[in-house]
PDB file of C-alpha atoms in Angstrom:
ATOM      1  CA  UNK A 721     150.816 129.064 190.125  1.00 87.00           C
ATOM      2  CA  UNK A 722     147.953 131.647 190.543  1.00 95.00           C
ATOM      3  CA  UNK A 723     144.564 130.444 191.338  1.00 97.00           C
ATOM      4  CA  UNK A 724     141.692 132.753 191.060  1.00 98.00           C
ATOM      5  CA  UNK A 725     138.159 132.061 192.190  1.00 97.00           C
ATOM      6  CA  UNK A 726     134.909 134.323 191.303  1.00 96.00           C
ATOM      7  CA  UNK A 727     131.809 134.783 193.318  1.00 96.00           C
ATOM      8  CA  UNK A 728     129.083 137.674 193.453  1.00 97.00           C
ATOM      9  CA  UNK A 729     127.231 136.909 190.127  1.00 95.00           C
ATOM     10  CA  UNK A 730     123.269 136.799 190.249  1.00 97.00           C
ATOM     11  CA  UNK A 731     120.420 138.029 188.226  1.00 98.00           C
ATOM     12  CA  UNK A 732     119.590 141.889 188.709  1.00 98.00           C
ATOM     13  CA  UNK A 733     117.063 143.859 186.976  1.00 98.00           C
ATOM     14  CA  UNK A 734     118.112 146.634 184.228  1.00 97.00           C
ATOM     15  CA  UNK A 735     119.525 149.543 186.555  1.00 97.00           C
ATOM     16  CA  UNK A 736     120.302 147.492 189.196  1.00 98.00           C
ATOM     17  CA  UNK A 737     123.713 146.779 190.928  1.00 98.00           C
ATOM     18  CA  UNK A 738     126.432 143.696 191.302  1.00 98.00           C
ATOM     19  CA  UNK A 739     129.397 143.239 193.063  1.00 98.00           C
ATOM     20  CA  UNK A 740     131.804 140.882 192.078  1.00 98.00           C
ATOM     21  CA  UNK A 741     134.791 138.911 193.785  1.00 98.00           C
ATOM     22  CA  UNK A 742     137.944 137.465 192.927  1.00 98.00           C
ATOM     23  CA  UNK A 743     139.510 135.831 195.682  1.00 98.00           C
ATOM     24  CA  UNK A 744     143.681 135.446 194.262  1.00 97.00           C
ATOM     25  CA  UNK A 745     146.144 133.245 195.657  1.00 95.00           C
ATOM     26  CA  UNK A 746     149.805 132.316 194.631  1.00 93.00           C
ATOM     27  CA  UNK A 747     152.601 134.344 192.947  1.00 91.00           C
ATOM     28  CA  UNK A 748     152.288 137.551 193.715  1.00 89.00           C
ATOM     29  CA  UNK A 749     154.553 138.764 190.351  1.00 90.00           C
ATOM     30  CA  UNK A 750     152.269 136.649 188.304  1.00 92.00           C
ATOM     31  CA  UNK A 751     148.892 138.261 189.111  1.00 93.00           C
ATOM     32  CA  UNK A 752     150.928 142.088 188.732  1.00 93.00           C
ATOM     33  CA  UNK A 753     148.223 142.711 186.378  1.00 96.00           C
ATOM     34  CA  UNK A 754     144.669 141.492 187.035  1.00 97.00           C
ATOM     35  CA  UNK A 755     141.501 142.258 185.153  1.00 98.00           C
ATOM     36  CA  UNK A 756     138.283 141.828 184.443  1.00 98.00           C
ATOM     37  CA  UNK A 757     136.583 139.833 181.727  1.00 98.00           C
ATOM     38  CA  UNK A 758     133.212 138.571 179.953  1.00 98.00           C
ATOM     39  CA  UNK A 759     131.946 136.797 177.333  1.00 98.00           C
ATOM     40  CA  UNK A 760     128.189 136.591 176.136  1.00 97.00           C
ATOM     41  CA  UNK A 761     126.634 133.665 174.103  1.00 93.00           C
ATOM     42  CA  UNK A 762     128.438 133.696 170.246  1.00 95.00           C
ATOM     43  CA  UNK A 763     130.619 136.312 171.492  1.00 96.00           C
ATOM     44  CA  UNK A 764     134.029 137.026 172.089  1.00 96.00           C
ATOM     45  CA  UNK A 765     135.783 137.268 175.501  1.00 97.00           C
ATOM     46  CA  UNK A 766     136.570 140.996 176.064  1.00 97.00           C
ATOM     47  CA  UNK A 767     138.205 143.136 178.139  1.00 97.00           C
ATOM     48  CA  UNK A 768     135.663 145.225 181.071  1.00 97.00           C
ATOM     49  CA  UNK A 769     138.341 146.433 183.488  1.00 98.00           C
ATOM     50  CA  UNK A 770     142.347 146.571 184.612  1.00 97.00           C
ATOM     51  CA  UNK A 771     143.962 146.916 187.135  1.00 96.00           C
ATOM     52  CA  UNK A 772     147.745 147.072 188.380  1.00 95.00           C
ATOM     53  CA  UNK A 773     147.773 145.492 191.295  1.00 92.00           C
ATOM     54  CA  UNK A 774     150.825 147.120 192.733  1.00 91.00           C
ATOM     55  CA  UNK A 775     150.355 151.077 191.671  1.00 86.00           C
ATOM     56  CA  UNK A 776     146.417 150.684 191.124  1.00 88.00           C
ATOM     57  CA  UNK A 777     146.798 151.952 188.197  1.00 95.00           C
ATOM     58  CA  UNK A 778     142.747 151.163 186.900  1.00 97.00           C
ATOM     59  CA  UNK A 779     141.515 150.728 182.946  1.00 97.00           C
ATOM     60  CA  UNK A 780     137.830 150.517 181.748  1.00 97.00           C
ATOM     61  CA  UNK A 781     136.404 149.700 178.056  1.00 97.00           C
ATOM     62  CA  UNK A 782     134.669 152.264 177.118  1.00 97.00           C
ATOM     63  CA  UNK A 783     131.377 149.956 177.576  1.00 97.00           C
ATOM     64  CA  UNK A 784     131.749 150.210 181.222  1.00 98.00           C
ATOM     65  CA  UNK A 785     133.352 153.175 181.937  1.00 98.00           C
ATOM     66  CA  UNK A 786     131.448 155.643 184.772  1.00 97.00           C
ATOM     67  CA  UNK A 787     129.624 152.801 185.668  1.00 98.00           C
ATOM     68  CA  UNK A 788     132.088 149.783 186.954  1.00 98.00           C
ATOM     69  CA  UNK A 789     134.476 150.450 189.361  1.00 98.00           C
ATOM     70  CA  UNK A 790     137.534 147.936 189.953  1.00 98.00           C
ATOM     71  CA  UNK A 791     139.378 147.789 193.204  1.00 97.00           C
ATOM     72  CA  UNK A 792     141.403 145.865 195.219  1.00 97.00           C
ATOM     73  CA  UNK A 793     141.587 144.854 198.883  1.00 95.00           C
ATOM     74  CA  UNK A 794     145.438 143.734 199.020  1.00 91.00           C
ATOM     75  CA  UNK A 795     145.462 142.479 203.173  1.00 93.00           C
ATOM     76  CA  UNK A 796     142.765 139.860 201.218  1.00 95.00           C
ATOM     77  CA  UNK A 797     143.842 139.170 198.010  1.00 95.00           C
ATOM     78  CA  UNK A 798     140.601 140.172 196.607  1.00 97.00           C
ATOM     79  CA  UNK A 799     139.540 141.895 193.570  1.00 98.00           C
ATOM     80  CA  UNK A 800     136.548 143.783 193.122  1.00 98.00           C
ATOM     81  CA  UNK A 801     133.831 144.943 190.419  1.00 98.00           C
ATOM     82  CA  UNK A 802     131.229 147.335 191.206  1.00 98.00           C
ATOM     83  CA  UNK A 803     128.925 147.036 188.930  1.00 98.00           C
ATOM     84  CA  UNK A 804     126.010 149.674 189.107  1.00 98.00           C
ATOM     85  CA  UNK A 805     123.631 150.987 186.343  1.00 98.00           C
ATOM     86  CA  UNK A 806     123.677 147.723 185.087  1.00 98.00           C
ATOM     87  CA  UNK A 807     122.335 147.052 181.244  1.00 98.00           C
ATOM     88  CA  UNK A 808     120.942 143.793 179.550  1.00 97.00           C
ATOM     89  CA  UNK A 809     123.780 144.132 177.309  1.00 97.00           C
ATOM     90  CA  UNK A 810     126.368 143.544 180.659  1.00 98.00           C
ATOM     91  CA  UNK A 811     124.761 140.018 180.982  1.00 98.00           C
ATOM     92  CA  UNK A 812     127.483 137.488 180.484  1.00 98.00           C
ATOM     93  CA  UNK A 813     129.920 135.311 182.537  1.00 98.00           C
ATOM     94  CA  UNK A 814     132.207 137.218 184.011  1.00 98.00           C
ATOM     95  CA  UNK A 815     136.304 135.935 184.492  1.00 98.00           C
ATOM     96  CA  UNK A 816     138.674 137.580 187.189  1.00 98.00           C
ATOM     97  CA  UNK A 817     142.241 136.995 185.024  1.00 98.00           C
ATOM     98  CA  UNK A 818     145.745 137.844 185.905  1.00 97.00           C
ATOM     99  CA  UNK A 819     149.053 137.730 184.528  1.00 95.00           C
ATOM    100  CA  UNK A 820     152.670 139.594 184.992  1.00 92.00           C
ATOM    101  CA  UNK A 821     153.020 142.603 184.139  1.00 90.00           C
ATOM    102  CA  UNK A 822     155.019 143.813 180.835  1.00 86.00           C
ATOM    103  CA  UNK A 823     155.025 147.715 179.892  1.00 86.00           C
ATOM    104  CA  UNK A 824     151.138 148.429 180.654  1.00 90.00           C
ATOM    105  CA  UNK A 825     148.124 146.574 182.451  1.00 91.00           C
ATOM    106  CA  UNK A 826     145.444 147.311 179.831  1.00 92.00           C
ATOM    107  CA  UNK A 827     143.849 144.453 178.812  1.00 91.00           C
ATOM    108  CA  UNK A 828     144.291 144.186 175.213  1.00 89.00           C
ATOM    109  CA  UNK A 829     143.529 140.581 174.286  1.00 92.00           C
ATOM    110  CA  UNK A 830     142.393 137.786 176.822  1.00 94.00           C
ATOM    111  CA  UNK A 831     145.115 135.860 175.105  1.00 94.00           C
ATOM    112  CA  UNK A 832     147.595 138.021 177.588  1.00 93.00           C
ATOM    113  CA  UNK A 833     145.991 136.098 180.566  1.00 95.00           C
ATOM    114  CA  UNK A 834     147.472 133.158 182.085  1.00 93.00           C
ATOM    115  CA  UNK A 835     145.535 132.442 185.060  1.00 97.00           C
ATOM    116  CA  UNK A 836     141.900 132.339 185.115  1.00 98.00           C
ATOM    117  CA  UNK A 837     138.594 131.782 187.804  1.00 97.00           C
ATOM    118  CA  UNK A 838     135.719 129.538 186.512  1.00 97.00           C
ATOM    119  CA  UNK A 839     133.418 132.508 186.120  1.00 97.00           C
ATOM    120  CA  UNK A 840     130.096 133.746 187.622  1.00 98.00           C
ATOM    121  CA  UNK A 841     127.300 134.607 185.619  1.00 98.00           C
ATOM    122  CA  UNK A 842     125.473 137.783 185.460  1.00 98.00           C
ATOM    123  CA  UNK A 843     122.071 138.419 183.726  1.00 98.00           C
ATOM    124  CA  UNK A 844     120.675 142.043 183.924  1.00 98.00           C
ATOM    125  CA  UNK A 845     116.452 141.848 182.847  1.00 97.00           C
ATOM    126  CA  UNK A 846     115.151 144.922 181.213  1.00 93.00           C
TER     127      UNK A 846
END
């Protein structure tokens, strides 16, 4: 059992900068792979960033990538996103997710992801 819990969200002006948290607990093999999710109004949940927590091995969708960072902080069980040159298209509730690992950590589908957080939502103004 892997419980997950988000903080960090907030409204930020267009250019601005968010850091999100993922406090993890549980399993250790069943959070192997953790990642990063959102999901805007009417759209599907996709994939933002990746991250094996054991090599730290990192993936980004292309969306984000050069201006998210994901990291880990493994003597807290935390997860990280650095958001920075944020975009009114990044607004969206964000999900920390996790789930063992298989051949690869990219996130290709949220329907990989067993364990979830409630979200925290993040609105960028232009």
């Amino acid at each position: 059992q892997v419980q997950l819990v988000e903080s960090g969200g907030g409204s930020v002006q267009g250019g601005g900068s968010l850091r999100l948290s993922c406090a993890a607990s549980g399993d250790t093999y069943s959070r192997n792979c953790m990642a990063w999710f959102r999901q805007a109004p009417g759209k599907e949940r996709e994939g933002v960033a990746g991250i094996y927590t054991a090599g730290g091995i990192t993936y980004y969708a292309d969306s984000v990538k050069g201006r998210f960072t994901i990291s880990q902080d493994n003597a807290k069980n935390t997860l990280y996103l650095q958001m920075n040159s944020l975009k009114p298209e990044d607004t969206a509730m964000y999900y920390c997710a996790a789930r063992p690992r298989r051949s690869t950590c990219y996130f290709y589908t949220a329907l990989q992801y067993n364990s979830w957080g409630q979200g925290t939502q993040v609105t960028v103004s232009s």
